[in-house]
mmCIF file of C-alpha atoms and ligand atoms in Angstrom:
data_model
loop_
_atom_site.group_PDB
_atom_site.id
_atom_site.type_symbol
_atom_site.label_atom_id
_atom_site.label_comp_id
_atom_site.label_asym_id
_atom_site.label_seq_id
_atom_site.Cartn_x
_atom_site.Cartn_y
_atom_site.Cartn_z
ATOM 1 C CA UNK X 997 -2.068 0.032 -14.340
ATOM 2 C CA UNK X 998 -2.410 -0.505 -10.999
ATOM 3 C CA UNK X 999 0.177 -0.200 -8.725
ATOM 4 C CA UNK X 1000 1.537 -1.376 -4.961
ATOM 5 C CA UNK X 1001 3.502 -1.395 -2.402
ATOM 6 C CA UNK X 1002 5.049 -4.528 -0.824
ATOM 7 C CA UNK X 1003 8.003 -4.802 1.707
ATOM 8 C CA UNK X 1004 9.454 -7.366 3.297
ATOM 9 C CA UNK X 1005 9.842 -6.439 6.895
ATOM 10 C CA UNK X 1006 13.328 -7.043 9.376
ATOM 11 C CA UNK X 1007 12.530 -10.796 9.632
ATOM 12 C CA UNK X 1008 12.301 -10.755 6.129
ATOM 13 C CA UNK X 1009 16.038 -8.922 5.503
ATOM 14 C CA UNK X 1010 17.171 -10.890 8.189
ATOM 15 C CA UNK X 1011 16.449 -14.329 6.750
ATOM 16 C CA UNK X 1012 17.986 -13.286 3.307
ATOM 17 C CA UNK X 1013 14.288 -13.217 2.145
ATOM 18 C CA UNK X 1014 14.900 -10.553 -0.067
ATOM 19 C CA UNK X 1015 15.390 -12.043 -3.249
ATOM 20 C CA UNK X 1016 12.834 -15.229 -2.316
ATOM 21 C CA UNK X 1017 10.283 -12.440 -3.005
ATOM 22 C CA UNK X 1018 11.027 -10.444 -5.609
ATOM 23 C CA UNK X 1019 11.559 -13.223 -7.696
ATOM 24 C CA UNK X 1020 7.892 -14.681 -6.401
ATOM 25 C CA UNK X 1021 6.768 -11.083 -7.634
ATOM 26 C CA UNK X 1022 8.422 -11.193 -10.899
ATOM 27 C CA UNK X 1023 7.761 -14.516 -11.853
ATOM 28 C CA UNK X 1024 3.841 -14.183 -11.487
ATOM 29 C CA UNK X 1025 4.403 -11.247 -14.447
ATOM 30 C CA UNK X 1026 4.123 -8.227 -12.017
ATOM 31 C CA UNK X 1027 6.312 -4.849 -13.204
ATOM 32 C CA UNK X 1028 9.047 -3.595 -10.128
ATOM 33 C CA UNK X 1029 8.451 0.213 -10.454
ATOM 34 C CA UNK X 1030 10.847 1.292 -7.645
ATOM 35 C CA UNK X 1031 12.605 -0.734 -4.501
ATOM 36 C CA UNK X 1032 15.375 0.522 -1.925
ATOM 37 C CA UNK X 1033 15.836 -0.348 1.397
ATOM 38 C CA UNK X 1034 15.802 1.150 4.147
ATOM 39 C CA UNK X 1035 15.455 2.308 8.423
ATOM 40 C CA UNK X 1036 12.262 2.695 8.797
ATOM 41 C CA UNK X 1037 11.800 5.752 11.475
ATOM 42 C CA UNK X 1038 9.196 6.272 14.254
ATOM 43 C CA UNK X 1039 7.400 8.968 12.677
ATOM 44 C CA UNK X 1040 7.357 5.978 9.642
ATOM 45 C CA UNK X 1041 6.089 3.521 11.555
ATOM 46 C CA UNK X 1042 3.719 5.382 13.473
ATOM 47 C CA UNK X 1043 2.198 6.918 10.215
ATOM 48 C CA UNK X 1044 2.677 3.890 8.271
ATOM 49 C CA UNK X 1045 0.336 1.695 10.454
ATOM 50 C CA UNK X 1046 -1.674 4.722 11.948
ATOM 51 C CA UNK X 1047 -5.331 2.276 10.743
ATOM 52 C CA UNK X 1048 -4.221 0.074 13.742
ATOM 53 C CA UNK X 1049 -3.077 2.760 16.572
ATOM 54 C CA UNK X 1050 -5.836 1.991 18.906
ATOM 55 C CA UNK X 1051 -4.897 -1.864 18.570
ATOM 56 C CA UNK X 1052 -3.082 -3.597 22.204
ATOM 57 C CA UNK X 1053 -0.275 -5.098 20.211
ATOM 58 C CA UNK X 1054 0.365 -1.519 18.196
ATOM 59 C CA UNK X 1055 3.462 -0.632 20.250
ATOM 60 C CA UNK X 1056 5.365 -3.731 19.280
ATOM 61 C CA UNK X 1057 4.326 -3.951 15.635
ATOM 62 C CA UNK X 1058 6.001 -0.571 15.639
ATOM 63 C CA UNK X 1059 8.987 -2.044 17.299
ATOM 64 C CA UNK X 1060 8.965 -4.305 15.837
ATOM 65 C CA UNK X 1061 9.314 -2.522 12.316
ATOM 66 C CA UNK X 1062 11.461 -0.789 13.299
ATOM 67 C CA UNK X 1063 13.770 -2.936 14.230
ATOM 68 C CA UNK X 1064 15.972 -3.658 11.486
ATOM 69 C CA UNK X 1065 16.483 -2.918 7.470
ATOM 70 C CA UNK X 1066 12.715 -3.656 5.728
ATOM 71 C CA UNK X 1067 13.299 -3.829 1.876
ATOM 72 C CA UNK X 1068 10.398 -1.283 0.089
ATOM 73 C CA UNK X 1069 8.991 -2.100 -2.967
ATOM 74 C CA UNK X 1070 6.441 -0.659 -5.859
ATOM 75 C CA UNK X 1071 5.307 -3.239 -7.809
ATOM 76 C CA UNK X 1072 2.414 -2.625 -11.155
ATOM 77 C CA UNK X 1073 0.398 -4.487 -12.872
ATOM 78 C CA UNK X 1074 -3.152 -5.597 -13.622
ATOM 79 C CA UNK X 1075 -4.709 -6.564 -10.146
ATOM 80 C CA UNK X 1076 -2.103 -6.179 -8.307
ATOM 81 C CA UNK X 1077 -3.058 -5.271 -4.940
ATOM 82 C CA UNK X 1078 -5.236 -8.401 -4.464
ATOM 83 C CA UNK X 1079 -3.386 -10.903 -6.583
ATOM 84 C CA UNK X 1080 -0.131 -9.812 -4.832
ATOM 85 C CA UNK X 1081 -1.932 -10.157 -0.895
ATOM 86 C CA UNK X 1082 -3.256 -13.775 -2.364
ATOM 87 C CA UNK X 1083 0.286 -14.985 -3.046
ATOM 88 C CA UNK X 1084 1.040 -13.277 0.667
ATOM 89 C CA UNK X 1085 -1.257 -15.389 1.927
ATOM 90 C CA UNK X 1086 -2.843 -13.954 5.341
ATOM 91 C CA UNK X 1087 -1.528 -12.637 7.923
ATOM 92 C CA UNK X 1088 -1.588 -15.173 10.064
ATOM 93 C CA UNK X 1089 1.581 -17.185 9.181
ATOM 94 C CA UNK X 1090 -0.047 -20.473 10.499
ATOM 95 C CA UNK X 1091 -3.312 -19.662 8.747
ATOM 96 C CA UNK X 1092 -1.840 -18.595 5.642
ATOM 97 C CA UNK X 1093 -1.527 -21.805 2.818
ATOM 98 C CA UNK X 1094 1.199 -22.993 2.240
ATOM 99 C CA UNK X 1095 2.588 -21.812 -1.760
ATOM 100 C CA UNK X 1096 2.172 -18.208 -0.052
ATOM 101 C CA UNK X 1097 4.387 -16.060 0.536
ATOM 102 C CA UNK X 1098 4.037 -16.898 4.868
ATOM 103 C CA UNK X 1099 2.553 -20.420 4.547
ATOM 104 C CA UNK X 1100 5.687 -21.492 3.458
ATOM 105 C CA UNK X 1101 8.425 -18.851 4.998
ATOM 106 C CA UNK X 1102 6.797 -17.228 8.154
ATOM 107 C CA UNK X 1103 6.195 -17.959 11.792
ATOM 108 C CA UNK X 1104 4.091 -16.083 13.852
ATOM 109 C CA UNK X 1105 1.280 -13.099 13.573
ATOM 110 C CA UNK X 1106 3.684 -10.368 14.409
ATOM 111 C CA UNK X 1107 6.886 -11.374 12.524
ATOM 112 C CA UNK X 1108 4.857 -11.752 8.791
ATOM 113 C CA UNK X 1109 7.923 -11.962 6.186
ATOM 114 C CA UNK X 1110 5.869 -9.699 4.091
ATOM 115 C CA UNK X 1111 3.675 -6.462 3.703
ATOM 116 C CA UNK X 1112 0.984 -5.768 1.493
ATOM 117 C CA UNK X 1113 -1.447 -2.382 0.370
ATOM 118 C CA UNK X 1114 -5.177 -3.738 1.264
ATOM 119 C CA UNK X 1115 -7.080 -1.306 -1.186
ATOM 120 C CA UNK X 1116 -6.552 1.501 -4.198
ATOM 121 C CA UNK X 1117 -6.358 3.427 -1.243
ATOM 122 C CA UNK X 1118 -4.496 2.170 1.186
ATOM 123 C CA UNK X 1119 -1.840 1.653 -2.255
ATOM 124 C CA UNK X 1120 -1.471 5.085 -3.098
ATOM 125 C CA UNK X 1121 -0.862 6.310 1.165
ATOM 126 C CA UNK X 1122 1.856 3.500 1.279
ATOM 127 C CA UNK X 1123 3.378 4.244 -1.806
ATOM 128 C CA UNK X 1124 3.113 8.276 -1.822
ATOM 129 C CA UNK X 1125 4.458 7.799 1.591
ATOM 130 C CA UNK X 1126 7.406 5.912 0.693
ATOM 131 C CA UNK X 1127 8.475 6.641 -2.165
ATOM 132 C CA UNK X 1128 9.159 10.597 -4.264
ATOM 133 C CA UNK X 1129 7.349 11.018 -7.065
ATOM 134 C CA UNK X 1130 11.148 10.529 -8.455
ATOM 135 C CA UNK X 1131 12.127 6.851 -7.696
ATOM 136 C CA UNK X 1132 9.095 5.240 -9.440
ATOM 137 C CA UNK X 1133 9.842 4.227 -13.513
ATOM 138 C CA UNK X 1134 7.557 2.978 -15.948
ATOM 139 C CA UNK X 1135 8.774 1.222 -18.749
ATOM 140 C CA UNK X 1136 7.038 -1.516 -20.565
ATOM 141 C CA UNK X 1137 8.591 -4.056 -20.540
ATOM 142 C CA UNK X 1138 10.188 -5.203 -24.807
ATOM 143 C CA UNK X 1139 11.610 -9.162 -23.908
HETATM 144 P P1 CMP P 1935 0.753 -6.004 7.949
HETATM 145 O O1 CMP P 1935 -0.062 -6.280 6.908
HETATM 146 O O2 CMP P 1935 2.075 -5.342 8.445
HETATM 147 O O3 CMP P 1935 -0.571 -4.910 8.796
HETATM 148 C C1 CMP P 1935 -0.835 -4.883 10.682
HETATM 149 C C2 CMP P 1935 0.242 -6.154 10.930
HETATM 150 O O4 CMP P 1935 0.185 -6.313 12.156
HETATM 151 C C3 CMP P 1935 0.131 -7.463 10.405
HETATM 152 O O5 CMP P 1935 -0.067 -6.998 9.054
HETATM 153 C C4 CMP P 1935 0.442 -7.859 11.778
HETATM 154 O O6 CMP P 1935 2.727 -7.974 11.687
HETATM 155 C C5 CMP P 1935 0.117 -7.168 13.041
HETATM 156 N N1 CMP P 1935 -0.170 -8.219 13.109
HETATM 157 C C6 CMP P 1935 -1.552 -7.964 13.634
HETATM 158 N N2 CMP P 1935 -1.928 -9.153 14.494
HETATM 159 C C7 CMP P 1935 -1.477 -8.793 15.856
HETATM 160 C C8 CMP P 1935 -0.947 -9.268 16.893
HETATM 161 N N3 CMP P 1935 -2.419 -9.714 17.134
HETATM 162 N N4 CMP P 1935 -0.129 -9.413 17.531
HETATM 163 C C9 CMP P 1935 1.330 -8.619 16.822
HETATM 164 N N5 CMP P 1935 1.201 -8.122 15.734
HETATM 165 C C10 CMP P 1935 0.021 -8.290 15.085
#
């Protein structure tokens, strides 16, 4: 079954949106395989966002993601990578549709509430970066 990495960013944690975000993915029917609150180190931030290293906003991005705790999650389900991105909405909250997480709660592109893997390769890389195998579980829903 496909897995993706999702993370409520410091703005989402500060604004008490963790429960709202988790609830949306639960209600959609996806399965939570792992979750934790953590403070991201500068090293981890630079590795996680390595593909943006040459972008002018890289410094701001690293500063922001390390500015406070985040809530990291692994979700499982059919086509969950693309479905989660639909539920998150466009990167820039001002372009994101109402009904999406960023469209409903985000204000600006640097503080856009949530990060989600954009491909199978990035999902695998990001899950391994943030979680040990012993922090993830696989289970069938029985109720
Ligand atoms: P995310 O999905 O976490 O992946 C990279 C992040 O870079 C993105 O969400 C945005 O929060 C951030 N980002 C993209 N464009 C800009 C920008 N022009 N200025 C600041 N941050 C940006």
